[in-house]
mmCIF file of N, CA, C and O in Angstrom:
data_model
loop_
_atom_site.group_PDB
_atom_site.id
_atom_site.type_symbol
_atom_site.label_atom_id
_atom_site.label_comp_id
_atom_site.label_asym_id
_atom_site.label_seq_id
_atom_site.Cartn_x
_atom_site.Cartn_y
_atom_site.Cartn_z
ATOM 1 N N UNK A 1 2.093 -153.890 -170.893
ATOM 2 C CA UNK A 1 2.897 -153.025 -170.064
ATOM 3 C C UNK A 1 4.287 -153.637 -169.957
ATOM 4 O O UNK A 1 4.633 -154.727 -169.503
ATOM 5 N N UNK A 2 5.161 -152.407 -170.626
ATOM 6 C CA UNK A 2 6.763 -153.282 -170.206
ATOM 7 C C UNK A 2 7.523 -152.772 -168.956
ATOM 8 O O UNK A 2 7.927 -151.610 -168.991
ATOM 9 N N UNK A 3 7.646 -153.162 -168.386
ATOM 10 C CA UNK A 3 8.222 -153.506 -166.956
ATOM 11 C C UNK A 3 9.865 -153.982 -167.225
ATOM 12 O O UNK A 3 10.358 -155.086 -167.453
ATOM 13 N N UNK A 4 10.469 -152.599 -167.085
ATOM 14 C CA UNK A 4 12.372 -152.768 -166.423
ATOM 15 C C UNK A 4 12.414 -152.346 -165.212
ATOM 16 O O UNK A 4 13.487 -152.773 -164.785
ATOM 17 N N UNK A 5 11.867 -151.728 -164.341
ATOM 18 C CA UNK A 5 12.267 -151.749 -162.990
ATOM 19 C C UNK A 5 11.521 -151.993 -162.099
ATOM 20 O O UNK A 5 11.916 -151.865 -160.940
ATOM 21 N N UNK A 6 10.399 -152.358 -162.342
ATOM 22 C CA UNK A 6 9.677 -153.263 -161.263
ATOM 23 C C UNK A 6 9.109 -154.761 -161.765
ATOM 24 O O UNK A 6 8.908 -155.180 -162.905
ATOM 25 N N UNK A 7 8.974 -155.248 -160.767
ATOM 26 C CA UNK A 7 8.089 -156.944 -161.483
ATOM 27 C C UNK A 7 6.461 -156.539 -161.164
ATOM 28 O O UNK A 7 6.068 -155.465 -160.706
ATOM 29 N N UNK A 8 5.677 -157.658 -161.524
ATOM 30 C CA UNK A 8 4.221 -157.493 -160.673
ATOM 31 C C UNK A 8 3.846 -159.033 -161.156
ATOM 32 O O UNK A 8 3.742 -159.555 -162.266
ATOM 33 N N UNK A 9 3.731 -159.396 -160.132
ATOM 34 C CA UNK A 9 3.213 -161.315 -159.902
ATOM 35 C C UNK A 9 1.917 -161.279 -159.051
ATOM 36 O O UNK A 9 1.819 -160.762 -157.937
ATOM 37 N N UNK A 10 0.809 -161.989 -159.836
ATOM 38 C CA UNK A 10 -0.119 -162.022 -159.430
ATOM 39 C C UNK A 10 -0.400 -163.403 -158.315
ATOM 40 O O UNK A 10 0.027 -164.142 -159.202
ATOM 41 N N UNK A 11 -0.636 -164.094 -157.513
ATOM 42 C CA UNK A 11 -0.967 -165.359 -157.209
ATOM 43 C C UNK A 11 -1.904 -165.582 -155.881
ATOM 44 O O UNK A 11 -1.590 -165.220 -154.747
ATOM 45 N N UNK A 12 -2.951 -166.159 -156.199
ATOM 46 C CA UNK A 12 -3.925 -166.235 -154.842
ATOM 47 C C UNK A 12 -4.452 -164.979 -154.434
ATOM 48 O O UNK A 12 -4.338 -164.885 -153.213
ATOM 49 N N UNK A 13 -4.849 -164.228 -154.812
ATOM 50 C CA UNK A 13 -5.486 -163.348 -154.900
ATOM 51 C C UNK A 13 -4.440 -162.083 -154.278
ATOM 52 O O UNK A 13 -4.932 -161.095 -153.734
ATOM 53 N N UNK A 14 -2.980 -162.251 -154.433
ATOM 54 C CA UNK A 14 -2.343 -160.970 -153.933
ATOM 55 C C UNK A 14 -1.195 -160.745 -155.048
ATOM 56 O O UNK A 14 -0.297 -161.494 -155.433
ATOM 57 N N UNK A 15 -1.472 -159.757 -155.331
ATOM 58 C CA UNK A 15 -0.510 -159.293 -156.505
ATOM 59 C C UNK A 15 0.909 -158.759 -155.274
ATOM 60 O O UNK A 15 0.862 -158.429 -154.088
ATOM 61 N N UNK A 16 2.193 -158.900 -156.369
ATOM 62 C CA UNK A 16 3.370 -158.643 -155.657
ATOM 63 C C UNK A 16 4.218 -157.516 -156.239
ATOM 64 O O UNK A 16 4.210 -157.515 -157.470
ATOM 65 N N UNK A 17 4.937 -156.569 -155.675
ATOM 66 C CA UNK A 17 5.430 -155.649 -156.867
ATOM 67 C C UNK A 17 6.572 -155.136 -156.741
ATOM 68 O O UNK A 17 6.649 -154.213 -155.931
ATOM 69 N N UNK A 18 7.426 -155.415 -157.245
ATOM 70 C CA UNK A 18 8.744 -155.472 -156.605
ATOM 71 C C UNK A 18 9.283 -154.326 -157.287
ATOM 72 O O UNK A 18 8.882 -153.816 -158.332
ATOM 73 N N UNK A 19 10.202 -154.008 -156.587
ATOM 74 C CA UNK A 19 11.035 -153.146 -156.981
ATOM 75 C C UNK A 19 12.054 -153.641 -157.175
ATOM 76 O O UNK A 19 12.689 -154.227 -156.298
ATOM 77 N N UNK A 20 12.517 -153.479 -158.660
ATOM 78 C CA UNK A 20 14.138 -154.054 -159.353
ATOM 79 C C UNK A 20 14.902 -153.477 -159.964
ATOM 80 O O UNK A 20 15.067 -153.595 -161.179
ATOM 81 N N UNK A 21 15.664 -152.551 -159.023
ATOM 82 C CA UNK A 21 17.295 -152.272 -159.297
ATOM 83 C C UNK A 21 18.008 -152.669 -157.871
ATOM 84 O O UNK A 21 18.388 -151.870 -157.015
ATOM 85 N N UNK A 22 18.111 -154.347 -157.820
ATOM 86 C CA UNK A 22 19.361 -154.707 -156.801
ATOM 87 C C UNK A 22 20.544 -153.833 -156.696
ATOM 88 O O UNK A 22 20.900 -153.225 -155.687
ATOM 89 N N UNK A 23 21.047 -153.838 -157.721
ATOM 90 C CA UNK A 23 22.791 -153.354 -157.785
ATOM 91 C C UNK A 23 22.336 -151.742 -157.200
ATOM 92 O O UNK A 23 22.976 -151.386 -156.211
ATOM 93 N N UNK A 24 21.400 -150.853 -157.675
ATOM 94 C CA UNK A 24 21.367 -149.786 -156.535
ATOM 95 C C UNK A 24 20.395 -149.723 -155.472
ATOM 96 O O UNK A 24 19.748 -148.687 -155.321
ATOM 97 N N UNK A 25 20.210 -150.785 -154.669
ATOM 98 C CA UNK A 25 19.327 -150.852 -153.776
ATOM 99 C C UNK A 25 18.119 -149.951 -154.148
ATOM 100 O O UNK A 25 17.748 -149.021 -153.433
ATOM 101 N N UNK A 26 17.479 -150.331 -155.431
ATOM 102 C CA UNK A 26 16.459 -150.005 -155.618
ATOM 103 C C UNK A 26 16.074 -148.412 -155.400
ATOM 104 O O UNK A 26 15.041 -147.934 -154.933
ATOM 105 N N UNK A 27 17.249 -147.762 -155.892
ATOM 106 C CA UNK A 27 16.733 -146.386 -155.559
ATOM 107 C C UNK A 27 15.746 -145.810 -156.642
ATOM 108 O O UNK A 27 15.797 -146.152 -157.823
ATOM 109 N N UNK A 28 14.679 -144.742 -156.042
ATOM 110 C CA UNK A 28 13.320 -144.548 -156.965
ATOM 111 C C UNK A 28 14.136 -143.620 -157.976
ATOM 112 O O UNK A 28 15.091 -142.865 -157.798
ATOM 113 N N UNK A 29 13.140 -144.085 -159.488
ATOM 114 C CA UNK A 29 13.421 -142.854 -160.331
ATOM 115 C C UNK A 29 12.166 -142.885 -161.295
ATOM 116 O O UNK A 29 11.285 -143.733 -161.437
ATOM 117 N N UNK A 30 12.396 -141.630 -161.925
ATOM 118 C CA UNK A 30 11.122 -141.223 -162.816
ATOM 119 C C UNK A 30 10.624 -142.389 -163.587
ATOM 120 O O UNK A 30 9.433 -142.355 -163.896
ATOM 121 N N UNK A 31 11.236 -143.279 -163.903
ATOM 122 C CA UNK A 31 10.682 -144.831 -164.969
ATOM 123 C C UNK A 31 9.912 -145.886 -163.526
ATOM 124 O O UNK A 31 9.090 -146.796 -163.638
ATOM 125 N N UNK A 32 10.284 -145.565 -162.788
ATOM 126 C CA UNK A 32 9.989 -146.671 -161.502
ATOM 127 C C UNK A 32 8.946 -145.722 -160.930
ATOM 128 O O UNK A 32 8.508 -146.354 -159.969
ATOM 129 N N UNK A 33 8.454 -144.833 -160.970
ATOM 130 C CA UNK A 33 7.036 -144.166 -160.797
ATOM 131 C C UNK A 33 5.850 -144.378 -161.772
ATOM 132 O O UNK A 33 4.685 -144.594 -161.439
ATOM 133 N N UNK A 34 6.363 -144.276 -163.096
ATOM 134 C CA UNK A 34 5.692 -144.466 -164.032
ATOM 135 C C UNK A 34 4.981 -145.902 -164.033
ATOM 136 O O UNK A 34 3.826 -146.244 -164.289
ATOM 137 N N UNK A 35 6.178 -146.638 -163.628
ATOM 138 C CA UNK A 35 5.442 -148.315 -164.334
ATOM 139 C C UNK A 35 4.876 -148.262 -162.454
ATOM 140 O O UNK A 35 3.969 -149.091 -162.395
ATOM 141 N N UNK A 36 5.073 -147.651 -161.073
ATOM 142 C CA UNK A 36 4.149 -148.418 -160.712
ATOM 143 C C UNK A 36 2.819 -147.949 -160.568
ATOM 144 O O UNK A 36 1.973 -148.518 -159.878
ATOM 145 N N UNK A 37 2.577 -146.573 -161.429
ATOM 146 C CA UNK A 37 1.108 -145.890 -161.580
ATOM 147 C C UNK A 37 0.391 -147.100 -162.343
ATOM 148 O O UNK A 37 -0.566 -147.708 -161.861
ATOM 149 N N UNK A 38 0.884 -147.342 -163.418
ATOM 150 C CA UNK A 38 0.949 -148.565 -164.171
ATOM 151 C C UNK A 38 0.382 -149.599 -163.893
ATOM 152 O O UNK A 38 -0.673 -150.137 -164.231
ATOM 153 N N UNK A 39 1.681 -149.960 -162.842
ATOM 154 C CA UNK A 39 0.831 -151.444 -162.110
ATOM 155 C C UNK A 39 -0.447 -151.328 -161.047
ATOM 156 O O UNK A 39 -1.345 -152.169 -161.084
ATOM 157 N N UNK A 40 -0.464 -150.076 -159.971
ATOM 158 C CA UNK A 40 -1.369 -150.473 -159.464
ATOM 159 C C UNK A 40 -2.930 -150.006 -160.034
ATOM 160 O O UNK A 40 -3.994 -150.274 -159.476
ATOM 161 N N UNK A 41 -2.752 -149.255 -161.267
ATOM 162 C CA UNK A 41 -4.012 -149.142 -162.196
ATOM 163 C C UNK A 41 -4.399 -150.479 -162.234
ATOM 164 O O UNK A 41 -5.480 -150.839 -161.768
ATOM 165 N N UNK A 42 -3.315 -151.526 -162.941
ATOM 166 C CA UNK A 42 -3.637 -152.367 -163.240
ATOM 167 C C UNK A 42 -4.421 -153.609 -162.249
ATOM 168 O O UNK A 42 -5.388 -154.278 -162.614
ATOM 169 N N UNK A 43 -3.764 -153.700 -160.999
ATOM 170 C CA UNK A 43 -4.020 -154.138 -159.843
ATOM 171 C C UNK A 43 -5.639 -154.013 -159.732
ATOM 172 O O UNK A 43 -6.488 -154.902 -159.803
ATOM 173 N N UNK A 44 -5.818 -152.234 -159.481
ATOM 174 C CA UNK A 44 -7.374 -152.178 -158.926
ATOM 175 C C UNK A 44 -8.106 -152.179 -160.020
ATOM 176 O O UNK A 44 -9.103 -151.466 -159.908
ATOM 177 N N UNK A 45 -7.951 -152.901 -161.403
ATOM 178 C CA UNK A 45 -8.776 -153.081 -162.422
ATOM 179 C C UNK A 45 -9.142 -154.684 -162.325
ATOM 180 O O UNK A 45 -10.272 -155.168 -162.378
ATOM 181 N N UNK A 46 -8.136 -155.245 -162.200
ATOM 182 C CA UNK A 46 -8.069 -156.576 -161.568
ATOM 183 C C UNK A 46 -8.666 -157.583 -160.502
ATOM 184 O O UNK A 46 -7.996 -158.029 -159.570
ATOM 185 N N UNK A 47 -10.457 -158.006 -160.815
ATOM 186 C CA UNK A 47 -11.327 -158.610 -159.128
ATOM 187 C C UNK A 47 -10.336 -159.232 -158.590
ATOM 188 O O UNK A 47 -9.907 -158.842 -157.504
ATOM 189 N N UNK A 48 -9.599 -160.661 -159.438
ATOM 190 C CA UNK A 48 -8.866 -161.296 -158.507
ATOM 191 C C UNK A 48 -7.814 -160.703 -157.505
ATOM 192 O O UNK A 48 -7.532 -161.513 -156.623
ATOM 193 N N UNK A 49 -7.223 -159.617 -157.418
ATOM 194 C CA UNK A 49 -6.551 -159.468 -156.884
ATOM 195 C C UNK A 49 -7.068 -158.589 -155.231
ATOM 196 O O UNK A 49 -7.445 -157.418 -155.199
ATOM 197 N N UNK A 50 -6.994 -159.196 -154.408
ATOM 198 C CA UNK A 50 -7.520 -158.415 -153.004
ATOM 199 C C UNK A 50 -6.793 -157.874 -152.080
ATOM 200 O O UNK A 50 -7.294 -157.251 -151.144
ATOM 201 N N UNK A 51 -5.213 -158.088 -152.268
ATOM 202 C CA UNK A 51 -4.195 -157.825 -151.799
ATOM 203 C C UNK A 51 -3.084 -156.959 -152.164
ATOM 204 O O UNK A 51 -2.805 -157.447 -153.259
ATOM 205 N N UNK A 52 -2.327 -156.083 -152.006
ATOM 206 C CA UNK A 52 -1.006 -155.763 -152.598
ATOM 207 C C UNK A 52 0.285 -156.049 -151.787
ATOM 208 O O UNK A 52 0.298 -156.177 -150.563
ATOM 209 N N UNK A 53 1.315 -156.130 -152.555
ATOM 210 C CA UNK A 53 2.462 -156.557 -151.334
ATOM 211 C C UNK A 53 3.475 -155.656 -151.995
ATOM 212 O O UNK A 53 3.969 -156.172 -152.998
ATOM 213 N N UNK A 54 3.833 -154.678 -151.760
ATOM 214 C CA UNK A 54 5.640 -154.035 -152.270
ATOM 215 C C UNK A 54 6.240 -154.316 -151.223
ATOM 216 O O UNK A 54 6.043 -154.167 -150.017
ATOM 217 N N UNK A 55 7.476 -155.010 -152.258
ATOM 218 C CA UNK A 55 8.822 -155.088 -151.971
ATOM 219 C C UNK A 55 10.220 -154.972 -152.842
ATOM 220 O O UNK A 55 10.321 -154.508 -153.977
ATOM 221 N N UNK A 56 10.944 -155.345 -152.274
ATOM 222 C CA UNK A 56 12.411 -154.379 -153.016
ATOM 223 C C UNK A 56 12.910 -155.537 -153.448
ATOM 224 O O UNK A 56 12.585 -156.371 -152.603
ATOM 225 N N UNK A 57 13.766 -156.254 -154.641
ATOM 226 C CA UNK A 57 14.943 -156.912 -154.999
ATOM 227 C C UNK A 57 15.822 -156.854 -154.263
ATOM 228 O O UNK A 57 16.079 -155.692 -153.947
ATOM 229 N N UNK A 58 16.685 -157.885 -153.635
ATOM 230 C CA UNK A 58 18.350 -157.864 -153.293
ATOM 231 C C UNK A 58 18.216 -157.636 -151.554
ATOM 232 O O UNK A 58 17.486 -158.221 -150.754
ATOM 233 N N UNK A 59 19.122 -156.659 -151.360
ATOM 234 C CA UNK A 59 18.843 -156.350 -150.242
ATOM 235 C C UNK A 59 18.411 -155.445 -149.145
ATOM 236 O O UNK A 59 18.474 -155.464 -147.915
ATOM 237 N N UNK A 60 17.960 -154.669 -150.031
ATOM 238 C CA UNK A 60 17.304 -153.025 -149.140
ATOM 239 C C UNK A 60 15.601 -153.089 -150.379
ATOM 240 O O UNK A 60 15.374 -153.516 -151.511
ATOM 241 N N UNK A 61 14.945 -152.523 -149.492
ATOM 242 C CA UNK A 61 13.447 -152.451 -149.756
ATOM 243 C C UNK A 61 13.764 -151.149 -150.903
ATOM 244 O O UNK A 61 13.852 -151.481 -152.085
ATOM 245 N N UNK A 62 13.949 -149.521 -150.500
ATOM 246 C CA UNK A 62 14.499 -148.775 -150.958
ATOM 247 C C UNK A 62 15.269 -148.039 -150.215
ATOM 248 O O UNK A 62 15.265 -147.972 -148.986
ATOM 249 N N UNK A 63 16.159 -147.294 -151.210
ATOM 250 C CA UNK A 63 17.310 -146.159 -150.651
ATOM 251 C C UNK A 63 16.305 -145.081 -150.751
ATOM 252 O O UNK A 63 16.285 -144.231 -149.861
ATOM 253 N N UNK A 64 15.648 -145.032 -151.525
ATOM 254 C CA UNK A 64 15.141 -143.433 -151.455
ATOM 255 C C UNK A 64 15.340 -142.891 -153.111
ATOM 256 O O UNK A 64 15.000 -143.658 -154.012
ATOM 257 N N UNK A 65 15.734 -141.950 -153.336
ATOM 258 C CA UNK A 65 15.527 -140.809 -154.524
ATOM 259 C C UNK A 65 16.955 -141.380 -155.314
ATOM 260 O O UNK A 65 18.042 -141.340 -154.738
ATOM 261 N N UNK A 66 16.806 -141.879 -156.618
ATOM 262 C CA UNK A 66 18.261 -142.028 -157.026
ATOM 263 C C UNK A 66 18.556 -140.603 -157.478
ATOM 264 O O UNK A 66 17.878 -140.201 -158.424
ATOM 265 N N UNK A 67 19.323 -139.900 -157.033
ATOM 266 C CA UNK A 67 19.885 -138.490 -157.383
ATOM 267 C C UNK A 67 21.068 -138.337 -158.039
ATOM 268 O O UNK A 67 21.664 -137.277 -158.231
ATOM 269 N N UNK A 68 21.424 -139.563 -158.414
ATOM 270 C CA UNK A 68 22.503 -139.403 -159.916
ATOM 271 C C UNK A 68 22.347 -138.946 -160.866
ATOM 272 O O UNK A 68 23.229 -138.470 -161.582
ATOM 273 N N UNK A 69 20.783 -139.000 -161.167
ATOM 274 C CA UNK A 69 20.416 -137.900 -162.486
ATOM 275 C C UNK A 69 20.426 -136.631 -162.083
ATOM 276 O O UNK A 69 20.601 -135.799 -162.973
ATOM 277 N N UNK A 70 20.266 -136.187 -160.821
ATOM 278 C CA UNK A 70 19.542 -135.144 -160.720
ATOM 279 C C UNK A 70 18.312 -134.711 -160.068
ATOM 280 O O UNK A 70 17.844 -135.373 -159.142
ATOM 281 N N UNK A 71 17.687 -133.510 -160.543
ATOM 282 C CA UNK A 71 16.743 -132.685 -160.104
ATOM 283 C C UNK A 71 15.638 -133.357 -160.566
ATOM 284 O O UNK A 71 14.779 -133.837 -159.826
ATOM 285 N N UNK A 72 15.630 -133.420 -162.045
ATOM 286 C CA UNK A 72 14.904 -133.847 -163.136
ATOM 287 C C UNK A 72 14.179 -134.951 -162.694
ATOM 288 O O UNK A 72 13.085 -135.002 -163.257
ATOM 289 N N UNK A 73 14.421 -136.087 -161.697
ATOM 290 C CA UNK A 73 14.336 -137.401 -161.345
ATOM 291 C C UNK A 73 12.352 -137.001 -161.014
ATOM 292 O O UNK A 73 11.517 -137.086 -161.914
ATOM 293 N N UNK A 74 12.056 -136.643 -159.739
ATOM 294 C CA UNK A 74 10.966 -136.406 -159.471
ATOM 295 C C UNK A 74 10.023 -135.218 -160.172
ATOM 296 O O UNK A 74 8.795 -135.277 -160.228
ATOM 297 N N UNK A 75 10.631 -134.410 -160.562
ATOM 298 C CA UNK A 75 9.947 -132.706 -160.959
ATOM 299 C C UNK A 75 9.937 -132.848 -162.366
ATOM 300 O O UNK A 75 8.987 -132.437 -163.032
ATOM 301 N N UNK A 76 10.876 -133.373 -162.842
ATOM 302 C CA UNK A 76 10.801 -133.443 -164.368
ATOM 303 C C UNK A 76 11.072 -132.016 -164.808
ATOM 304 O O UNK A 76 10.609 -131.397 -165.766
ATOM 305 N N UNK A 77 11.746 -131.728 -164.080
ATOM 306 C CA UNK A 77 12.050 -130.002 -164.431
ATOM 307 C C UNK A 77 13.717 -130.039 -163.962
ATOM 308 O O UNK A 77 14.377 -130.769 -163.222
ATOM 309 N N UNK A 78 14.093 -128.512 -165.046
ATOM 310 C CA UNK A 78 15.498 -128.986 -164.629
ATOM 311 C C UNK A 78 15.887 -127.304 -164.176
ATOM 312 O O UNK A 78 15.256 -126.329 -164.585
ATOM 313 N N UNK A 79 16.761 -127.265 -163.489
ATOM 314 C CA UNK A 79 17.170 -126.148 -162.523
ATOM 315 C C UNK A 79 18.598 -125.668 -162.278
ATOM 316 O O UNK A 79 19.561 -126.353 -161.934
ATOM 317 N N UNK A 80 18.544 -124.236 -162.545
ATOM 318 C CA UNK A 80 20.312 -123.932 -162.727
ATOM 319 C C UNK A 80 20.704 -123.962 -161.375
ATOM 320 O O UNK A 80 19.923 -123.715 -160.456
ATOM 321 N N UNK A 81 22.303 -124.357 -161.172
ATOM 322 C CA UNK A 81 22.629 -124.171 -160.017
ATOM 323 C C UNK A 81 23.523 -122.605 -159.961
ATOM 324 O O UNK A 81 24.256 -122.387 -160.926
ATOM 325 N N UNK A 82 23.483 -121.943 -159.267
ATOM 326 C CA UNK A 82 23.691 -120.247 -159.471
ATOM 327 C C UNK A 82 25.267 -120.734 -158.781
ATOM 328 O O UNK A 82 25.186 -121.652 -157.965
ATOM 329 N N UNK A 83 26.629 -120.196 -159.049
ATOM 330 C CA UNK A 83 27.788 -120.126 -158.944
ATOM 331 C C UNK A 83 28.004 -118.724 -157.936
ATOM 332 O O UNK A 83 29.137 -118.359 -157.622
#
């Protein structure tokens, strides 16, 4: 599993899962959903792990929805705006 916007560190039986885009306070987007379906598949496949911990890079946990892309971000659908 390749991992660009989140980490996942396993240790002592609690996996950790960060969320990593510092520079935009970690705002969510469609690649940062994906990898953490990803990770926590991976997590509850995992005996050692009995714990989960999310947290954010830098300094905000999250902003919320990065909406610089767009609509597309969560829906994966894209939508006219009527003039």
């Amino acid at each position: 599993m390749e991992l660009t916007q989140t980490r996942y560190e396993i240790g002592k039986g609690v996996a950790t899962v960060i969320l990593y885009r510092p520079e935009q306070l970690n705002a969510f987007t469609h690649t940062m959903r994906k990898e953490l379906v990803e990770i926590f598949a991976a997590a509850d496949q995992d005996d050692s792990v009995r714990a989960v911990v999310v947290t954010g890079a830098g300094k905000a946990f999250c902003a919320g929805a990065d909406l610089s892309i767009g609509l597309p971000l969560l829906t994966g659908k894209s939508r006219k705006v009527k003039k």
